[in-house]
Short mmCIF file of C-alpha atoms in Angstrom, two decimals:
data_model
loop_
_atom_site.label_atom_id
_atom_site.label_comp_id
_atom_site.label_asym_id
_atom_site.label_seq_id
_atom_site.Cartn_x
_atom_site.Cartn_y
_atom_site.Cartn_z
CA MET A 8 23.25 -12.24 1.62
CA SER A 9 21.94 -12.55 5.31
CA LYS A 10 20.84 -15.74 6.90
CA THR A 11 17.13 -15.49 8.20
CA ARG A 12 16.83 -16.13 12.24
CA ALA A 13 13.57 -17.18 13.82
CA THR A 14 12.90 -15.62 17.05
CA VAL A 15 10.07 -14.47 18.90
CA SER A 16 9.51 -11.07 20.63
CA ALA A 17 6.76 -11.03 23.40
CA PRO A 18 3.69 -9.08 21.42
CA LEU A 19 1.89 -6.37 23.63
CA GLY A 20 0.56 -9.00 26.35
CA ALA A 21 2.74 -11.64 24.82
CA GLY A 22 2.40 -14.48 22.19
CA ALA A 23 0.30 -17.88 21.77
CA GLY A 24 1.32 -21.14 20.12
CA SER A 25 1.39 -25.05 20.02
CA ALA A 26 2.20 -27.63 17.22
CA PRO A 27 2.58 -31.48 17.75
CA VAL A 28 6.36 -30.90 18.00
CA CYS A 29 5.71 -27.77 20.81
CA SER A 30 6.10 -27.98 24.66
CA ARG A 31 3.54 -25.81 25.34
CA LEU A 32 1.15 -27.97 26.79
CA LEU A 33 4.06 -29.02 29.08
CA GLN A 34 4.73 -25.66 29.94
CA PRO A 35 1.85 -23.33 29.38
CA GLU A 36 2.55 -20.61 31.93
CA ARG A 37 6.03 -19.60 30.61
CA VAL A 38 7.88 -19.00 27.36
CA HIS A 39 10.19 -22.39 26.34
CA THR A 40 11.78 -23.20 23.52
CA CYS A 41 10.29 -25.26 20.69
CA PRO A 42 12.33 -28.68 19.99
CA GLY A 43 11.19 -28.40 16.36
CA THR A 44 12.42 -24.84 15.84
CA GLN A 45 14.41 -23.72 18.69
CA ALA A 46 12.41 -20.73 18.48
CA LEU A 47 11.03 -19.29 21.90
CA CYS A 48 7.25 -19.91 21.86
CA TRP A 49 4.91 -17.25 24.17
CA PRO A 50 1.81 -19.19 25.42
CA ALA A 51 -0.73 -16.38 26.21
CA ALA A 52 -2.48 -13.80 24.05
CA MET A 53 -2.30 -14.62 20.69
CA SER A 54 -0.96 -11.19 18.55
CA LEU A 55 -2.01 -9.71 15.61
CA GLU A 56 0.72 -7.64 14.67
CA ALA A 57 2.13 -8.89 11.97
CA VAL A 58 5.14 -6.44 10.98
CA ARG A 59 7.31 -5.39 13.76
CA TYR A 60 9.45 -2.45 13.00
CA ARG A 61 12.21 -0.25 14.28
CA ARG A 62 14.94 1.52 12.99
CA GLY A 63 17.49 -1.09 11.70
CA SER A 64 15.59 -4.38 12.81
CA LEU A 65 12.11 -5.89 10.99
CA HIS A 66 10.73 -9.09 12.26
CA ILE A 67 7.58 -10.83 10.91
CA LEU A 68 4.94 -12.85 12.18
CA ASN A 69 5.56 -16.16 10.52
CA GLN A 70 2.03 -16.95 9.02
CA ARG A 71 2.83 -20.30 8.03
CA LEU A 72 2.64 -20.96 11.89
CA LEU A 73 -0.24 -20.05 12.75
CA PRO A 74 -2.38 -20.22 14.77
CA GLU A 75 -0.36 -22.96 16.28
CA ARG A 76 2.32 -20.69 17.18
CA SER A 77 3.33 -17.10 17.36
CA VAL A 78 6.79 -16.97 16.07
CA TYR A 79 8.44 -13.82 15.18
CA GLN A 80 11.20 -14.22 12.37
CA GLU A 81 13.68 -11.91 12.03
CA ILE A 82 14.51 -10.13 8.76
CA PRO A 83 18.13 -8.80 8.53
CA GLY A 84 17.41 -7.73 4.51
CA VAL A 85 16.44 -7.67 1.43
CA GLU A 86 17.40 -11.51 0.79
CA ALA A 87 15.63 -12.97 3.80
CA ALA A 88 12.46 -10.88 2.93
CA TRP A 89 12.43 -12.25 -0.90
CA ARG A 90 12.21 -15.71 0.99
CA ALA A 91 9.85 -14.91 3.51
CA ILE A 92 7.15 -13.61 0.85
CA ARG A 93 8.09 -16.16 -1.67
CA GLU A 94 7.26 -18.96 0.71
CA MET A 95 4.23 -17.18 2.37
CA GLN A 96 5.41 -16.27 5.64
CA VAL A 97 4.16 -12.42 4.95
CA ARG A 98 1.43 -12.28 2.76
CA GLY A 99 -1.41 -9.75 1.94
CA ALA A 100 -0.39 -7.40 -1.07
CA PRO A 101 0.10 -4.73 1.08
CA ALA A 102 2.09 -6.73 3.91
CA ILE A 103 4.04 -7.43 1.52
CA ALA A 104 4.84 -4.61 -0.09
CA ILE A 105 5.80 -2.99 3.08
CA VAL A 106 7.93 -6.16 4.31
CA GLY A 107 9.79 -5.53 1.11
CA CYS A 108 10.44 -1.92 1.54
CA LEU A 109 11.41 -1.75 5.29
CA SER A 110 13.78 -5.13 4.61
CA LEU A 111 15.78 -2.35 2.25
CA ALA A 112 15.18 0.24 4.81
CA VAL A 113 17.44 -2.56 7.37
CA GLU A 114 19.79 -3.59 4.63
CA LEU A 115 20.62 0.52 4.75
CA ASP A 116 20.80 1.15 8.12
CA GLN A 117 23.08 -1.73 8.44
CA ARG A 118 25.84 -0.62 5.90
CA GLU A 119 28.78 0.95 7.04
CA GLU A 120 29.28 4.64 6.90
CA GLY A 121 31.95 5.56 4.09
CA ALA A 122 29.79 4.12 1.40
CA GLU A 123 29.60 5.76 -1.87
CA LYS A 124 26.71 7.45 -2.75
CA ASN A 125 26.49 5.86 -6.47
CA ASP A 126 26.94 2.35 -4.39
CA LEU A 127 23.80 2.76 -2.32
CA VAL A 128 21.97 4.06 -5.48
CA THR A 129 22.54 0.77 -7.38
CA PHE A 130 21.82 -1.51 -4.18
CA ALA A 131 18.77 0.33 -3.80
CA LEU A 132 17.39 0.23 -7.43
CA GLU A 133 18.52 -3.49 -7.42
CA SER A 134 16.76 -4.64 -4.38
CA LEU A 135 13.98 -3.28 -5.77
CA ALA A 136 14.15 -4.79 -8.67
CA TYR A 137 14.50 -8.10 -6.96
CA LEU A 138 11.99 -8.05 -4.57
CA VAL A 139 9.51 -7.69 -7.28
CA THR A 140 10.17 -10.99 -8.52
CA SER A 141 8.80 -12.67 -5.15
CA ARG A 142 5.56 -12.92 -6.11
CA PRO A 143 4.18 -11.21 -9.17
CA THR A 144 0.35 -10.95 -9.33
CA ALA A 145 0.38 -8.37 -6.00
CA VAL A 146 0.45 -5.18 -7.31
CA ASN A 147 1.60 -3.30 -4.14
CA MET A 148 5.68 -4.36 -4.37
CA ALA A 149 5.58 -3.55 -7.71
CA ARG A 150 4.23 -0.41 -7.06
CA ALA A 151 6.15 0.56 -4.23
CA ALA A 152 9.54 -0.48 -6.27
CA ARG A 153 8.39 2.00 -8.94
CA ASP A 154 7.76 4.80 -6.82
CA LEU A 155 11.05 4.12 -4.82
CA SER A 156 12.65 3.74 -7.51
CA ASP A 157 11.63 7.20 -9.17
CA PHE A 158 12.64 8.61 -5.58
CA VAL A 159 16.26 7.12 -5.57
CA SER A 160 16.84 8.24 -9.27
CA HIS A 161 15.56 11.69 -8.24
CA GLU A 162 17.52 11.95 -4.57
CA ALA A 163 20.75 10.90 -6.39
CA LYS A 164 20.66 13.99 -8.91
CA ARG A 165 20.70 16.04 -5.84
CA PRO A 166 23.93 18.08 -5.84
CA ASP A 167 23.77 18.60 -2.32
CA SER A 168 22.94 14.90 -1.45
CA THR A 169 25.42 12.62 -0.20
CA ALA A 170 25.83 9.41 0.89
CA GLU A 171 24.36 9.30 4.27
CA SER A 172 21.45 11.92 3.48
CA PHE A 173 20.77 9.58 0.53
CA LYS A 174 20.14 6.64 2.79
CA GLU A 175 18.63 8.87 5.39
CA SER A 176 16.00 10.08 3.02
CA LEU A 177 15.38 6.51 1.63
CA ILE A 178 14.88 4.71 4.93
CA SER A 179 12.93 7.13 6.18
CA ARG A 180 10.51 7.26 3.06
CA CYS A 181 10.24 3.60 3.37
CA GLU A 182 9.39 3.88 7.32
CA ALA A 183 6.45 6.23 6.21
CA MET A 184 4.54 3.10 4.47
CA LEU A 185 3.75 1.54 7.88
CA ASP A 186 1.59 4.95 9.23
CA LYS A 187 -0.12 5.44 5.67
CA ASP A 188 -1.52 1.88 5.06
CA ILE A 189 -2.66 1.76 8.63
CA ARG A 190 -4.17 5.42 8.16
CA ASP A 191 -5.59 3.88 4.74
CA ASN A 192 -7.47 0.83 6.40
CA LYS A 193 -9.43 2.57 8.84
CA SER A 194 -10.61 4.76 5.82
CA ILE A 195 -11.39 2.07 3.75
CA GLY A 196 -13.49 0.16 6.68
CA ASP A 197 -15.59 3.44 7.50
CA HIS A 198 -16.36 3.98 3.97
CA GLY A 199 -16.91 0.24 3.38
CA ALA A 200 -19.48 0.26 6.56
CA LYS A 201 -21.41 3.14 6.10
CA HIS A 202 -21.84 1.94 2.36
CA ILE A 203 -23.26 -1.62 3.47
CA ILE A 204 -25.34 -0.08 6.14
CA SER A 205 -27.05 2.91 3.87
CA ARG A 206 -28.12 0.03 1.44
CA ALA A 207 -28.94 -2.76 4.21
CA ASN A 208 -32.40 -3.63 5.25
CA THR A 209 -31.76 -4.97 8.91
CA ASP A 210 -30.48 -2.91 11.68
CA LYS A 211 -27.61 -5.47 11.97
CA VAL A 212 -25.79 -6.90 8.80
CA ILE A 213 -24.27 -10.51 8.11
CA ILE A 214 -21.02 -10.45 5.92
CA LEU A 215 -19.40 -13.03 4.05
CA THR A 216 -15.42 -13.01 3.70
CA HIS A 217 -13.00 -15.28 1.72
CA CYS A 218 -9.24 -15.70 2.35
CA ASN A 219 -7.57 -13.54 4.58
CA THR A 220 -7.45 -9.55 4.81
CA GLY A 221 -6.77 -8.39 8.44
CA SER A 222 -3.93 -7.43 10.40
CA LEU A 223 -2.08 -10.06 9.30
CA ALA A 224 -2.29 -9.08 6.11
CA THR A 225 -1.48 -5.06 6.32
CA ALA A 226 0.05 -3.12 8.77
CA GLY A 227 -2.65 -3.00 10.41
CA TYR A 228 -6.56 -3.12 10.56
CA GLY A 229 -7.10 -4.54 7.12
CA THR A 230 -8.86 -3.69 3.98
CA ALA A 231 -12.16 -5.95 3.72
CA LEU A 232 -11.88 -7.14 7.44
CA GLY A 233 -11.21 -3.33 8.56
CA VAL A 234 -14.74 -3.05 6.80
CA ILE A 235 -15.90 -5.77 9.50
CA ARG A 236 -13.95 -4.37 11.93
CA SER A 237 -15.86 -0.99 11.61
CA LEU A 238 -19.37 -2.54 11.16
CA TRP A 239 -18.60 -4.20 14.67
CA ALA A 240 -16.92 -1.37 16.29
CA MET A 241 -20.45 0.78 15.09
CA GLY A 242 -22.44 -1.98 16.68
CA ARG A 243 -24.20 -2.65 13.02
CA LEU A 244 -22.47 -6.06 12.66
CA GLU A 245 -24.78 -9.52 13.52
CA HIS A 246 -21.93 -12.05 12.23
CA VAL A 247 -19.40 -12.94 10.16
CA TYR A 248 -19.20 -15.79 7.50
CA CYS A 249 -15.36 -16.60 6.67
CA THR A 250 -14.61 -19.02 4.21
CA GLU A 251 -11.56 -21.64 4.68
CA THR A 252 -9.63 -20.57 1.54
CA ARG A 253 -8.59 -24.01 0.22
CA PRO A 254 -5.51 -24.54 -0.57
CA TYR A 255 -3.42 -22.80 1.83
CA ASN A 256 -6.51 -22.40 4.71
CA GLN A 257 -5.67 -18.44 4.92
CA GLY A 258 -9.63 -18.36 6.36
CA ALA A 259 -9.51 -21.23 8.47
CA ARG A 260 -5.62 -20.56 10.10
CA LEU A 261 -5.81 -16.30 9.65
CA THR A 262 -9.15 -14.86 8.99
CA ALA A 263 -10.56 -17.03 12.21
CA TYR A 264 -7.67 -16.24 13.95
CA GLU A 265 -8.13 -12.57 13.86
CA LEU A 266 -11.65 -12.82 14.34
CA VAL A 267 -11.75 -14.89 17.54
CA HIS A 268 -9.02 -12.31 18.78
CA ASP A 269 -11.47 -9.33 18.74
CA LYS A 270 -14.12 -11.22 20.04
CA ILE A 271 -16.46 -10.82 16.57
CA PRO A 272 -19.09 -13.42 16.53
CA ALA A 273 -18.61 -15.82 13.31
CA THR A 274 -18.57 -19.01 11.97
CA LEU A 275 -15.90 -21.37 9.41
CA ILE A 276 -17.50 -22.98 6.39
CA ALA A 277 -16.07 -25.19 3.85
CA ASP A 278 -15.60 -22.79 0.50
CA SER A 279 -17.91 -25.54 -0.90
CA MET A 280 -20.83 -23.92 1.12
CA VAL A 281 -20.62 -20.57 0.03
CA SER A 282 -24.10 -21.02 -1.75
CA MET A 283 -25.48 -22.53 0.68
CA ALA A 284 -24.48 -19.98 2.98
CA MET A 285 -25.97 -17.37 0.78
CA LYS A 286 -29.12 -19.48 0.60
CA GLU A 287 -29.68 -20.11 3.91
CA LYS A 288 -27.91 -17.38 6.14
CA ARG A 289 -29.37 -14.16 5.54
CA ILE A 290 -26.07 -12.54 4.41
CA SER A 291 -26.55 -8.99 3.89
CA ALA A 292 -22.90 -8.62 1.74
CA VAL A 293 -19.86 -9.88 0.48
CA VAL A 294 -16.80 -8.09 0.83
CA VAL A 295 -13.48 -9.82 -0.08
CA GLY A 296 -10.14 -7.83 -0.76
CA ALA A 297 -7.73 -7.75 -3.61
CA ASP A 298 -4.13 -8.00 -4.86
CA ARG A 299 -4.46 -5.88 -7.74
CA VAL A 300 -7.65 -4.17 -9.51
CA VAL A 301 -7.55 -2.81 -13.00
CA ALA A 302 -8.52 0.24 -14.94
CA ASN A 303 -12.04 -1.51 -15.90
CA GLY A 304 -12.47 -2.39 -12.48
CA ASP A 305 -11.40 -6.40 -12.54
CA THR A 306 -9.81 -7.47 -9.66
CA ALA A 307 -7.45 -10.62 -9.04
CA ASN A 308 -7.45 -11.90 -5.37
CA LYS A 309 -7.37 -15.15 -3.86
CA ILE A 310 -8.60 -18.24 -5.92
CA GLY A 311 -12.15 -18.79 -5.38
CA THR A 312 -13.06 -15.52 -5.15
CA TYR A 313 -14.56 -15.55 -8.50
CA GLN A 314 -16.92 -18.11 -7.62
CA VAL A 315 -17.65 -16.41 -4.63
CA ALA A 316 -18.80 -13.55 -6.62
CA ILE A 317 -20.92 -15.25 -9.03
CA ALA A 318 -23.00 -16.82 -6.58
CA ALA A 319 -23.33 -13.84 -5.02
CA LEU A 320 -24.71 -12.54 -8.54
CA HIS A 321 -27.45 -15.59 -8.20
CA HIS A 322 -28.47 -14.78 -5.05
CA ARG A 323 -28.88 -10.76 -5.20
CA ILE A 324 -26.34 -10.17 -2.71
CA PRO A 325 -24.02 -6.90 -2.91
CA PHE A 326 -20.17 -7.82 -3.47
CA TYR A 327 -17.73 -5.51 -2.53
CA VAL A 328 -13.79 -5.49 -3.16
CA ALA A 329 -11.66 -3.44 -0.20
CA ALA A 330 -8.59 -2.37 -1.46
CA PRO A 331 -5.96 0.46 -0.99
CA SER A 332 -5.22 2.67 -4.42
CA SER A 333 -1.97 1.12 -3.81
CA SER A 334 -3.28 -2.22 -5.31
CA CYS A 335 -5.13 -0.47 -7.88
CA ASP A 336 -3.06 -1.17 -11.32
CA LEU A 337 -4.27 1.63 -13.87
CA THR A 338 -2.02 0.60 -16.84
CA LEU A 339 -3.80 -2.38 -17.07
CA ASP A 340 -7.07 -2.05 -19.00
CA SER A 341 -8.37 -5.64 -18.16
CA GLY A 342 -8.00 -8.79 -15.85
CA GLU A 343 -6.77 -10.68 -19.13
CA GLN A 344 -3.31 -8.74 -18.79
CA ILE A 345 -2.77 -9.77 -15.00
CA VAL A 346 -0.13 -12.37 -14.61
CA ILE A 347 -1.56 -15.19 -12.57
CA GLU A 348 0.94 -16.77 -10.07
CA GLU A 349 0.82 -20.85 -10.02
CA ARG A 350 1.65 -22.53 -6.67
CA PRO A 351 3.35 -25.46 -5.82
CA GLY A 352 1.58 -28.56 -6.47
CA GLU A 353 2.25 -30.06 -3.06
CA GLU A 354 -0.09 -27.40 -1.38
CA LEU A 355 -2.69 -28.80 -2.93
CA THR A 356 -1.81 -32.95 -2.23
CA ASP A 357 -0.41 -32.12 1.39
CA PHE A 358 -1.68 -31.37 4.45
CA ASN A 359 0.93 -30.21 7.43
CA GLY A 360 3.69 -32.20 5.24
CA THR A 361 1.18 -35.55 5.06
CA ARG A 362 0.26 -36.46 1.54
CA VAL A 363 -3.53 -36.72 1.19
CA ALA A 364 -3.74 -37.02 -2.77
CA ALA A 365 -3.64 -40.10 -4.69
CA PRO A 366 -0.16 -40.26 -5.81
CA GLY A 367 0.29 -39.35 -9.44
CA ILE A 368 -2.44 -37.55 -9.59
CA GLY A 369 -1.79 -33.98 -11.69
CA VAL A 370 -2.21 -30.73 -10.00
CA TRP A 371 -3.14 -27.50 -11.65
CA ASN A 372 -2.90 -24.38 -8.47
CA PRO A 373 -3.25 -21.15 -9.59
CA ALA A 374 -2.82 -18.73 -6.31
CA PHE A 375 -5.52 -15.95 -7.95
CA ASP A 376 -7.99 -15.78 -10.19
CA ILE A 377 -9.82 -12.70 -11.74
CA THR A 378 -13.11 -11.44 -10.77
CA PRO A 379 -14.89 -9.66 -13.47
CA HIS A 380 -15.46 -6.05 -12.83
CA SER A 381 -19.18 -6.83 -13.81
CA LEU A 382 -19.62 -9.10 -10.73
CA ILE A 383 -18.66 -6.37 -8.36
CA THR A 384 -22.27 -5.35 -7.93
CA ALA A 385 -21.99 -2.81 -4.86
CA GLY A 386 -18.47 -1.28 -5.54
CA ILE A 387 -14.64 -1.10 -5.15
CA ILE A 388 -14.06 0.63 -1.63
CA THR A 389 -10.53 2.51 -1.34
CA GLU A 390 -9.40 5.16 1.38
CA PHE A 391 -11.33 7.49 -0.86
CA GLY A 392 -14.20 6.22 -1.00
CA VAL A 393 -16.45 3.59 -2.51
CA HIS A 394 -16.22 3.77 -6.57
CA ASP A 395 -18.27 1.92 -9.21
CA PRO A 396 -16.39 -0.17 -10.92
CA GLY A 397 -16.51 1.56 -14.50
CA GLU A 398 -15.56 5.33 -12.59
CA LEU A 399 -12.72 4.01 -10.52
CA ARG A 400 -9.84 5.30 -13.29
CA LYS A 401 -11.34 8.65 -13.38
CA ALA A 402 -12.22 8.67 -9.64
CA LEU A 403 -8.72 7.12 -8.57
CA ALA A 404 -6.96 9.93 -11.31
CA ASP A 405 -8.94 12.97 -9.61
CA LYS A 406 -7.54 11.90 -6.18
CA MET A 407 -4.21 11.59 -7.30
CA GLN A 408 -4.12 14.82 -8.67
CA THR A 409 -5.78 16.61 -6.31
CA GLY A 410 -3.87 14.79 -3.55
CA THR A 411 -7.00 14.13 -1.46
#
């Protein structure tokens, strides 16, 4: 399999960076080599472009290094994508699916001419099955793999299909996911913003969010953070409170990074401050994302979401889940059937490589929890609109059937 190479491409307007081992402070005005990784660092404006793709080339913004450094890491093939997803260098259910499928497209593009069609078919099917094992809770990769596998099987049976036409059609199918994700996210943002405004009793609203659900978790714009962006664009957002999101600090490292980048007024709070913030800070609504939404509306999302929903119910604050239909898994009846990924204990006991917990202590580190549909009081926002959890199955089935 191919090796992963760490590189940086300059964003539109450059990238960002500093770290204890980085020489940014010594060379603040120019691109330089980071002594710790030998990767290039861009010291100017921050980038929100999580995925960079052109035919035959895929790079991801390594989110484990944010916000200190903006390092774009090359993903030359499927094995590199699997590792990047597993190690959370790329994260967020939509982004995981996009990077996984585009890694297949890149590796297919690099296949030499003259390959047998049956070999390409076998490679594609095996690669898709392998990518699904990278992180099991997020459904987008599994759904994309299923859809692409069906497409592969159909294309393989076409009598006029050649190795080259098969390769081209599959690559094009993978590439189309990028544009669709951005379109869907903007629809989610608009639907969610309008729904929140319609129920608000103030001109401007204050939103609380958990984890990272923005451009860094998707192809662009974001889901729950897309709702926030739409509210801001409409001039109807007063303030955002984002949780730090322990133990991996996606809120402190990534959501705060995006909000600062967009100049959206925001405050970072510890996860344990959520109830106090709801009591004291005039929160208008809570909007979170989802890694999997099942048929009855139960939702798997970053650990800590469940307790945020409980606190919102107590304080009578509307609680929304924002997710594309690709994150909805209607094959499962309830959240009890969702497999919850457990992460290494070091994510909890260590911080930036330094042990902070007492040696010998046991660790339980589930990456996600299940929020029951009864706690999703305001609705589930998809690209099709805002749905009551109990109506989600029918609403999505109707939309899929009509193709609207």
